[in-house]
């Protein structure tokens, strides 16, 4: 890299999911940002420049902004994106500018759900039946062969956007598949969905945590709260970790910060693959890792994007035991954008969260693309056991109230 390398960061969060100024000295590096209007307020004041786009996953728009930044500050030495929907944009731009890091082809197994499912199944691991979808007849034939319900979803989506559950062939009348060529159908698995978050060095797991969703991401799209609690059963954690290693190794031998979702039989530890992302988990996961576990997954991902190894983690982080963390998202109280008319704090309650992000009356909940950030309320929990944390999440979900009027 040159003496004062130009680093471009693609950014869309308002909250400080990533602490860029701590990850990289903005005095010894020229750090510029391509950001949304909502995300621009979280850009460090030390940034050399901030150029806005309507959407950071709009490749032509971001490409034009990077050209403008390169004209003023020189060709980028690295291009960083930490949000899942922005990963392919950054990979394409890195390839165009000759920067190190994931190429679009290398990233595809972590973005295309058909590709990732095929590669994991090819490694001999359990994966629900799946197929590509181009028309309703394909879904009908798939359901008749493998059974109903059937899940239909975009191959490269996130946050359950565009996902539908079809309980029988009659539901096909309610779904318009025209003009949506990049879809997949997947056999329904009723077992609890878990997520595994951590670092994979290309051959083995570094620190990781196994968590159980309380409700589902698809249900959250429909207006129900979404929570998650880390599992404290060592045997279950080991079994899920063993599956995770094989699944990640099937996709790549590159180091990666990952968010892996699985169907898990909690009695036996048996797993089946759902999907995986080459990025830190969303919702409150980055905050919980920093605040409860003492390690920054976002920083690890940032350093990997610069071609640097992640920082060393506390030895205790790879051992069983320790505090259990969890989180809760309350759905938006009205169609976004909306103006909050009432919201109550849940801090100080027992049981309750240790941290929260709740808008005050009069503040605007924007219709921004960071879907799990801009919600009715976000809460973080910590405790001695999974049961203790799950109970606190349940009480908070029951008692929290928020109201709003659409704009």
Coordinates of C-alpha atoms in Angstrom, one line a residue:
X1 CA 0.0 0.0 0.0
X2 CA 1.1 3.6 -0.6
X3 CA 2.3 5.7 2.4
X4 CA -1.2 7.1 3.0
X5 CA -3.4 4.5 1.4
X6 CA -6.9 5.3 0.2
X7 CA -9.5 3.0 1.8
X8 CA -13.1 3.1 0.7
X9 CA -15.8 2.0 3.1
X10 CA -19.4 1.2 1.9
X11 CA -21.7 2.0 4.8
X12 CA -25.5 2.1 5.6
X13 CA -26.0 1.8 9.4
X14 CA -27.1 4.7 11.6
X15 CA -26.2 2.8 14.8
X16 CA -22.5 2.0 15.5
X17 CA -22.5 -1.7 14.5
X18 CA -19.0 -1.0 13.3
X19 CA -16.5 1.3 15.0
X20 CA -14.5 2.3 11.9
X21 CA -12.3 5.0 13.6
X22 CA -11.1 2.4 16.1
X23 CA -10.4 -0.2 13.4
X24 CA -8.2 2.0 11.2
X25 CA -6.2 5.2 11.9
X26 CA -8.0 7.8 9.8
X27 CA -4.9 10.1 10.2
X28 CA -2.4 7.7 8.6
X29 CA -5.0 6.5 6.0
X30 CA -7.2 8.4 3.6
X31 CA -10.6 6.8 4.5
X32 CA -13.6 7.8 2.4
X33 CA -17.1 6.6 2.7
X34 CA -20.0 5.8 0.3
X35 CA -23.0 5.9 2.5
X36 CA -26.8 6.3 2.5
X37 CA -28.3 9.5 3.9
X38 CA -29.5 7.5 7.0
X39 CA -26.1 6.0 7.5
X40 CA -24.0 9.1 7.0
X41 CA -24.5 10.3 10.6
X42 CA -22.5 7.4 11.8
X43 CA -19.5 8.1 9.6
X44 CA -16.5 9.1 11.7
X45 CA -15.8 12.9 11.6
X46 CA -12.2 12.0 10.6
X47 CA -13.4 10.7 7.2
X48 CA -11.7 12.4 4.3
X49 CA -14.9 12.5 2.3
X50 CA -18.5 11.1 2.4
X51 CA -20.5 10.7 -0.8
X52 CA -24.1 9.7 -0.7
X53 CA -26.1 7.1 -2.7
X54 CA -29.8 6.1 -2.3
X55 CA -28.8 2.5 -1.8
X56 CA -25.4 1.0 -1.1
X57 CA -26.3 -2.2 -3.0
X58 CA -26.9 -0.2 -6.2
X59 CA -23.7 -1.2 -8.1
X60 CA -23.8 1.6 -10.8
X61 CA -24.4 4.3 -8.3
X62 CA -21.6 3.1 -5.9
X63 CA -19.3 2.6 -8.9
X64 CA -19.7 6.2 -9.9
X65 CA -19.0 7.4 -6.3
X66 CA -15.9 5.3 -6.1
X67 CA -14.7 6.8 -9.4
X68 CA -15.2 10.3 -8.0
X69 CA -13.3 9.4 -4.8
X70 CA -10.5 7.8 -6.7
X71 CA -10.2 11.0 -8.9
X72 CA -9.7 13.1 -5.8
X73 CA -7.8 10.8 -3.5
X74 CA -6.2 8.2 -5.8
X75 CA -7.0 4.6 -6.6
X76 CA -8.4 2.7 -3.6
X77 CA -6.0 0.3 -1.9
X78 CA -8.9 -1.5 -0.3
X79 CA -12.7 -1.5 -0.5
X80 CA -14.6 -2.6 2.6
X81 CA -18.3 -3.5 3.1
X82 CA -19.6 -5.3 6.2
X83 CA -23.3 -5.4 5.5
X84 CA -24.5 -8.6 3.7
X85 CA -26.3 -6.9 0.9
X86 CA -23.3 -4.8 0.1
X87 CA -20.7 -7.6 -0.1
X88 CA -21.1 -8.3 -3.8
X89 CA -20.9 -4.6 -4.7
X90 CA -17.6 -4.4 -2.8
X91 CA -16.3 -7.6 -4.4
X92 CA -17.1 -6.3 -7.9
X93 CA -15.4 -3.0 -7.2
X94 CA -12.3 -4.7 -5.7
X95 CA -12.0 -6.7 -8.9
X96 CA -12.3 -3.6 -11.1
X97 CA -9.7 -1.7 -9.0
X98 CA -7.3 -4.5 -8.5
X99 CA -7.8 -4.6 -4.7
X100 CA -7.2 -7.7 -2.6
X101 CA -10.1 -9.6 -1.1
X102 CA -13.1 -11.7 -2.1
X103 CA -14.0 -11.7 -5.8
X104 CA -17.6 -12.1 -6.9
X105 CA -16.9 -15.7 -7.8
X106 CA -15.4 -16.5 -4.4
X107 CA -18.3 -14.8 -2.6
X108 CA -21.0 -16.5 -4.6
X109 CA -21.2 -19.6 -2.3
X110 CA -22.0 -17.2 0.6
X111 CA -24.7 -15.2 -1.3
X112 CA -26.5 -17.6 -3.7
X113 CA -28.6 -19.9 -1.6
X114 CA -28.9 -22.6 -4.3
X115 CA -25.1 -22.7 -4.7
X116 CA -24.4 -22.8 -1.0
X117 CA -27.0 -25.6 -0.4
X118 CA -25.6 -27.6 -3.2
X119 CA -22.0 -27.3 -2.0
X120 CA -23.0 -28.3 1.6
X121 CA -25.1 -31.2 0.4
X122 CA -22.2 -32.3 -1.8
X123 CA -20.0 -32.5 1.3
X124 CA -22.4 -35.2 2.7
X125 CA -24.2 -32.9 5.1
X126 CA -27.9 -32.8 5.8
X127 CA -29.7 -30.1 3.7
X128 CA -33.5 -29.8 3.2
X129 CA -34.6 -30.6 -0.4
X130 CA -34.4 -27.6 -2.7
X131 CA -34.6 -26.5 -6.3
X132 CA -34.5 -23.4 -8.4
X133 CA -37.9 -21.9 -9.3
X134 CA -39.0 -20.2 -12.5
X135 CA -42.7 -20.9 -12.5
X136 CA -45.5 -22.0 -10.2
X137 CA -45.6 -25.5 -11.8
X138 CA -42.1 -26.1 -10.4
X139 CA -43.2 -25.3 -6.9
X140 CA -46.3 -27.5 -7.2
X141 CA -44.2 -30.5 -8.5
X142 CA -41.6 -29.9 -5.7
X143 CA -44.3 -29.8 -3.0
X144 CA -46.0 -32.9 -4.3
X145 CA -42.7 -34.8 -4.3
X146 CA -41.2 -33.6 -1.0
X147 CA -44.3 -32.6 0.9
X148 CA -45.9 -29.3 2.1
X149 CA -45.3 -26.7 3.4
X150 CA -42.8 -25.3 0.9
X151 CA -40.6 -22.2 1.5
X152 CA -40.1 -20.0 -1.6
X153 CA -37.4 -17.3 -1.3
X154 CA -35.0 -15.2 -3.3
X155 CA -31.7 -16.8 -4.0
X156 CA -29.7 -13.8 -2.8
X157 CA -32.0 -12.1 -0.4
X158 CA -31.5 -11.2 3.3
X159 CA -33.6 -10.5 6.4
X160 CA -36.4 -12.8 5.0
X161 CA -37.4 -10.2 2.4
X162 CA -39.6 -11.8 -0.2
X163 CA -39.8 -15.2 1.6
X164 CA -43.2 -16.9 1.6
X165 CA -44.5 -20.2 3.2
X166 CA -46.9 -22.2 1.0
X167 CA -48.9 -24.7 3.1
X168 CA -50.4 -26.4 0.0
X169 CA -50.8 -26.1 -3.8
X170 CA -53.8 -23.8 -3.3
X171 CA -51.5 -21.1 -1.8
X172 CA -49.9 -20.8 -5.2
X173 CA -52.8 -18.7 -6.3
X174 CA -51.8 -16.0 -3.8
X175 CA -48.1 -15.8 -5.0
X176 CA -47.0 -14.0 -8.2
X177 CA -43.8 -15.6 -9.4
X178 CA -43.7 -13.7 -12.7
X179 CA -40.7 -11.4 -13.2
X180 CA -38.9 -13.1 -10.3
X181 CA -36.4 -15.5 -11.9
X182 CA -33.9 -15.9 -9.1
X183 CA -35.9 -17.9 -6.6
X184 CA -35.5 -21.2 -4.8
X185 CA -38.0 -23.6 -3.2
X186 CA -37.0 -25.4 -0.1
X187 CA -38.6 -28.2 1.9
X188 CA -40.0 -27.0 5.3
X189 CA -38.1 -28.2 8.4
X190 CA -40.1 -27.8 11.6
X191 CA -37.1 -28.0 14.0
X192 CA -36.0 -24.8 15.8
X193 CA -33.7 -22.5 13.8
X194 CA -30.4 -21.8 15.3
X195 CA -27.6 -19.4 14.3
X196 CA -23.9 -19.8 14.7
X197 CA -21.7 -16.7 14.8
X198 CA -18.0 -16.4 15.0
X199 CA -14.7 -16.8 13.1
X200 CA -13.5 -19.6 10.8
X201 CA -9.8 -19.7 9.9
X202 CA -10.4 -21.8 6.7
X203 CA -10.0 -25.1 8.5
X204 CA -11.2 -24.8 12.1
X205 CA -13.4 -22.6 14.2
X206 CA -12.0 -19.8 16.3
X207 CA -14.4 -18.3 18.8
X208 CA -18.1 -19.0 18.1
X209 CA -21.5 -19.0 19.8
X210 CA -24.6 -21.1 19.1
X211 CA -27.9 -19.3 19.5
X212 CA -31.5 -20.4 19.3
X213 CA -34.1 -18.1 17.6
X214 CA -37.1 -17.3 19.6
X215 CA -39.8 -17.1 17.0
X216 CA -38.6 -16.8 13.4
X217 CA -37.2 -14.2 11.0
X218 CA -40.1 -14.8 8.7
X219 CA -42.5 -14.2 11.5
X220 CA -40.8 -10.9 12.3
X221 CA -41.6 -9.8 8.8
X222 CA -45.2 -10.6 9.6
X223 CA -45.2 -8.5 12.8
X224 CA -44.2 -10.8 15.7
X225 CA -41.2 -10.1 17.9
X226 CA -37.9 -11.8 17.2
X227 CA -35.5 -12.9 19.8
X228 CA -32.4 -15.1 20.2
X229 CA -30.6 -16.7 23.1
X230 CA -27.2 -18.3 23.2
X231 CA -27.2 -22.0 24.1
X232 CA -25.3 -23.1 27.3
X233 CA -25.5 -26.8 26.8
X234 CA -21.9 -27.8 26.1
X235 CA -22.8 -31.0 24.3
X236 CA -25.2 -29.2 22.0
X237 CA -22.7 -26.5 21.3
X238 CA -20.0 -29.0 20.4
X239 CA -22.4 -30.9 18.1
X240 CA -23.5 -27.8 16.2
X241 CA -19.9 -26.6 16.1
X242 CA -18.8 -29.9 14.5
X243 CA -21.5 -29.5 11.8
X244 CA -20.6 -25.8 11.3
X245 CA -16.9 -26.7 10.6
X246 CA -17.8 -29.1 7.9
X247 CA -20.4 -26.8 6.3
X248 CA -18.0 -23.8 6.2
X249 CA -15.2 -26.0 4.9
X250 CA -17.5 -27.1 2.0
X251 CA -17.8 -23.5 0.9
X252 CA -14.2 -22.1 1.1
X253 CA -10.8 -22.5 2.7
X254 CA -10.6 -18.7 3.3
X255 CA -10.7 -17.1 6.7
X256 CA -14.2 -15.6 7.3
X257 CA -16.4 -14.0 9.9
X258 CA -19.6 -15.9 9.5
X259 CA -23.3 -16.0 10.3
X260 CA -24.6 -19.6 9.8
X261 CA -28.3 -20.7 10.2
X262 CA -29.3 -24.3 10.9
X263 CA -32.2 -26.4 11.8
X264 CA -31.3 -28.2 15.0
X265 CA -32.7 -31.1 17.0
X266 CA -31.9 -30.0 20.5
X267 CA -32.3 -33.5 21.9
X268 CA -29.8 -35.2 19.6
X269 CA -27.7 -32.4 18.2
X270 CA -28.5 -33.3 14.6
X271 CA -28.4 -30.4 12.2
X272 CA -29.6 -29.5 8.7
X273 CA -28.3 -26.5 6.7
X274 CA -30.4 -23.4 6.1
X275 CA -28.0 -20.7 4.9
X276 CA -24.8 -18.8 5.7
X277 CA -23.3 -15.3 5.2
X278 CA -19.7 -14.2 5.0
X279 CA -20.2 -11.4 7.5
X280 CA -21.0 -10.8 11.2
X281 CA -24.5 -11.5 12.3
X282 CA -27.0 -8.8 12.2
X283 CA -29.6 -7.5 14.8
X284 CA -27.7 -7.0 18.1
X285 CA -25.1 -9.7 17.6
X286 CA -22.1 -7.3 17.0
X287 CA -23.0 -5.3 20.2
X288 CA -23.3 -8.5 22.3
X289 CA -19.9 -9.8 21.1
X290 CA -18.2 -6.5 22.1
X291 CA -20.1 -5.9 25.3
X292 CA -20.6 -9.4 26.7
X293 CA -17.8 -11.5 25.1
X294 CA -15.1 -8.9 24.8
X295 CA -14.4 -9.4 21.1
X296 CA -15.4 -7.4 18.0
X297 CA -16.5 -9.5 15.1
X298 CA -17.0 -6.4 12.9
X299 CA -13.4 -5.5 13.5
X300 CA -12.3 -9.0 12.6
X301 CA -14.3 -8.8 9.3
X302 CA -12.8 -5.3 8.6
X303 CA -9.3 -6.5 9.1
X304 CA -9.8 -9.5 6.8
X305 CA -11.1 -7.1 4.1
X306 CA -7.8 -5.2 4.4
X307 CA -5.8 -8.5 4.1
X308 CA -4.9 -8.5 7.8
X309 CA -5.4 -11.2 10.3
X310 CA -8.0 -10.6 13.0
X311 CA -6.9 -9.6 16.5
X312 CA -6.2 -12.2 19.1
X313 CA -9.3 -13.2 21.1
X314 CA -9.4 -13.8 24.9
X315 CA -8.5 -17.5 25.5
X316 CA -11.7 -17.9 27.6
X317 CA -13.8 -17.1 24.5
X318 CA -13.0 -20.5 23.0
X319 CA -13.8 -22.4 26.2
X320 CA -17.2 -23.6 27.4
X321 CA -19.1 -21.6 30.0
X322 CA -19.1 -17.8 30.5
X323 CA -22.0 -15.4 30.3
X324 CA -24.9 -16.0 28.1
X325 CA -26.2 -13.3 25.8
X326 CA -29.4 -12.7 23.9
X327 CA -31.4 -10.1 22.0
X328 CA -34.9 -9.0 21.1
X329 CA -36.3 -7.0 18.3
X330 CA -39.8 -5.5 18.5
X331 CA -41.5 -5.0 15.1
X332 CA -42.2 -1.5 13.7
X333 CA -45.4 -0.2 15.2
X334 CA -46.6 1.2 11.8
X335 CA -45.6 1.1 8.2
X336 CA -42.2 2.8 7.8
X337 CA -41.4 5.7 7.6
X338 CA -43.4 6.6 10.7
X339 CA -43.3 9.0 13.6
X340 CA -43.1 7.5 17.1
X341 CA -45.9 8.7 19.3
X342 CA -45.1 6.6 22.4
X343 CA -42.5 4.2 23.7
X344 CA -41.5 3.0 27.1
X345 CA -38.0 2.2 28.3
X346 CA -37.4 -1.4 29.6
X347 CA -34.2 -0.6 31.4
X348 CA -34.0 -1.2 35.1
X349 CA -36.6 -3.9 35.1
X350 CA -35.9 -7.3 36.6
X351 CA -35.8 -9.4 34.6
X352 CA -35.0 -7.1 31.7
X353 CA -32.4 -5.9 29.2
X354 CA -29.0 -4.4 30.1
X355 CA -29.2 -2.1 27.0
X356 CA -31.8 -0.9 24.5
X357 CA -32.3 1.3 21.5
X358 CA -35.8 2.8 21.6
X359 CA -36.8 5.9 19.7
X360 CA -38.4 8.8 21.6
X361 CA -41.8 10.3 20.8
X362 CA -41.5 12.6 17.8
X363 CA -38.5 10.7 16.3
X364 CA -38.8 9.2 12.8
X365 CA -38.4 5.5 12.1
X366 CA -37.1 5.5 8.6
X367 CA -37.8 3.1 5.8
X368 CA -34.1 2.3 5.5
X369 CA -32.6 -0.8 4.0
X370 CA -30.9 -2.0 7.3
X371 CA -34.1 -3.8 8.2
X372 CA -33.2 -5.2 11.6
X373 CA -31.8 -1.8 12.7
X374 CA -34.9 0.3 12.1
X375 CA -37.5 -1.5 14.2
X376 CA -39.9 -0.7 17.1
X377 CA -37.2 -1.4 19.7
X378 CA -33.9 -3.3 20.1
X379 CA -32.9 -4.9 23.4
X380 CA -29.8 -6.7 24.6
X381 CA -29.6 -9.2 27.5
X382 CA -27.0 -11.0 29.5
X383 CA -27.2 -13.7 32.3
X384 CA -25.9 -16.8 33.8
X385 CA -28.0 -19.4 31.9
X386 CA -29.9 -19.7 28.6
X387 CA -33.2 -20.2 30.6
X388 CA -32.5 -17.0 32.6
X389 CA -31.9 -14.9 29.5
X390 CA -34.8 -16.5 27.6
X391 CA -37.1 -15.6 30.4
X392 CA -36.0 -12.0 30.4
X393 CA -36.5 -11.8 26.7
X394 CA -40.0 -13.2 27.0
X395 CA -41.0 -10.7 29.7
X396 CA -39.7 -7.8 27.7
X397 CA -41.5 -8.9 24.6
X398 CA -44.7 -9.2 26.6
X399 CA -44.5 -5.8 28.3
X400 CA -42.9 -3.5 25.8
X401 CA -45.2 -1.0 24.1
X402 CA -44.5 1.3 21.2
X403 CA -46.9 3.3 18.9
X404 CA -46.5 5.4 15.8
X405 CA -48.3 7.1 13.0
X406 CA -47.3 6.5 9.3
X407 CA -45.8 9.5 7.4

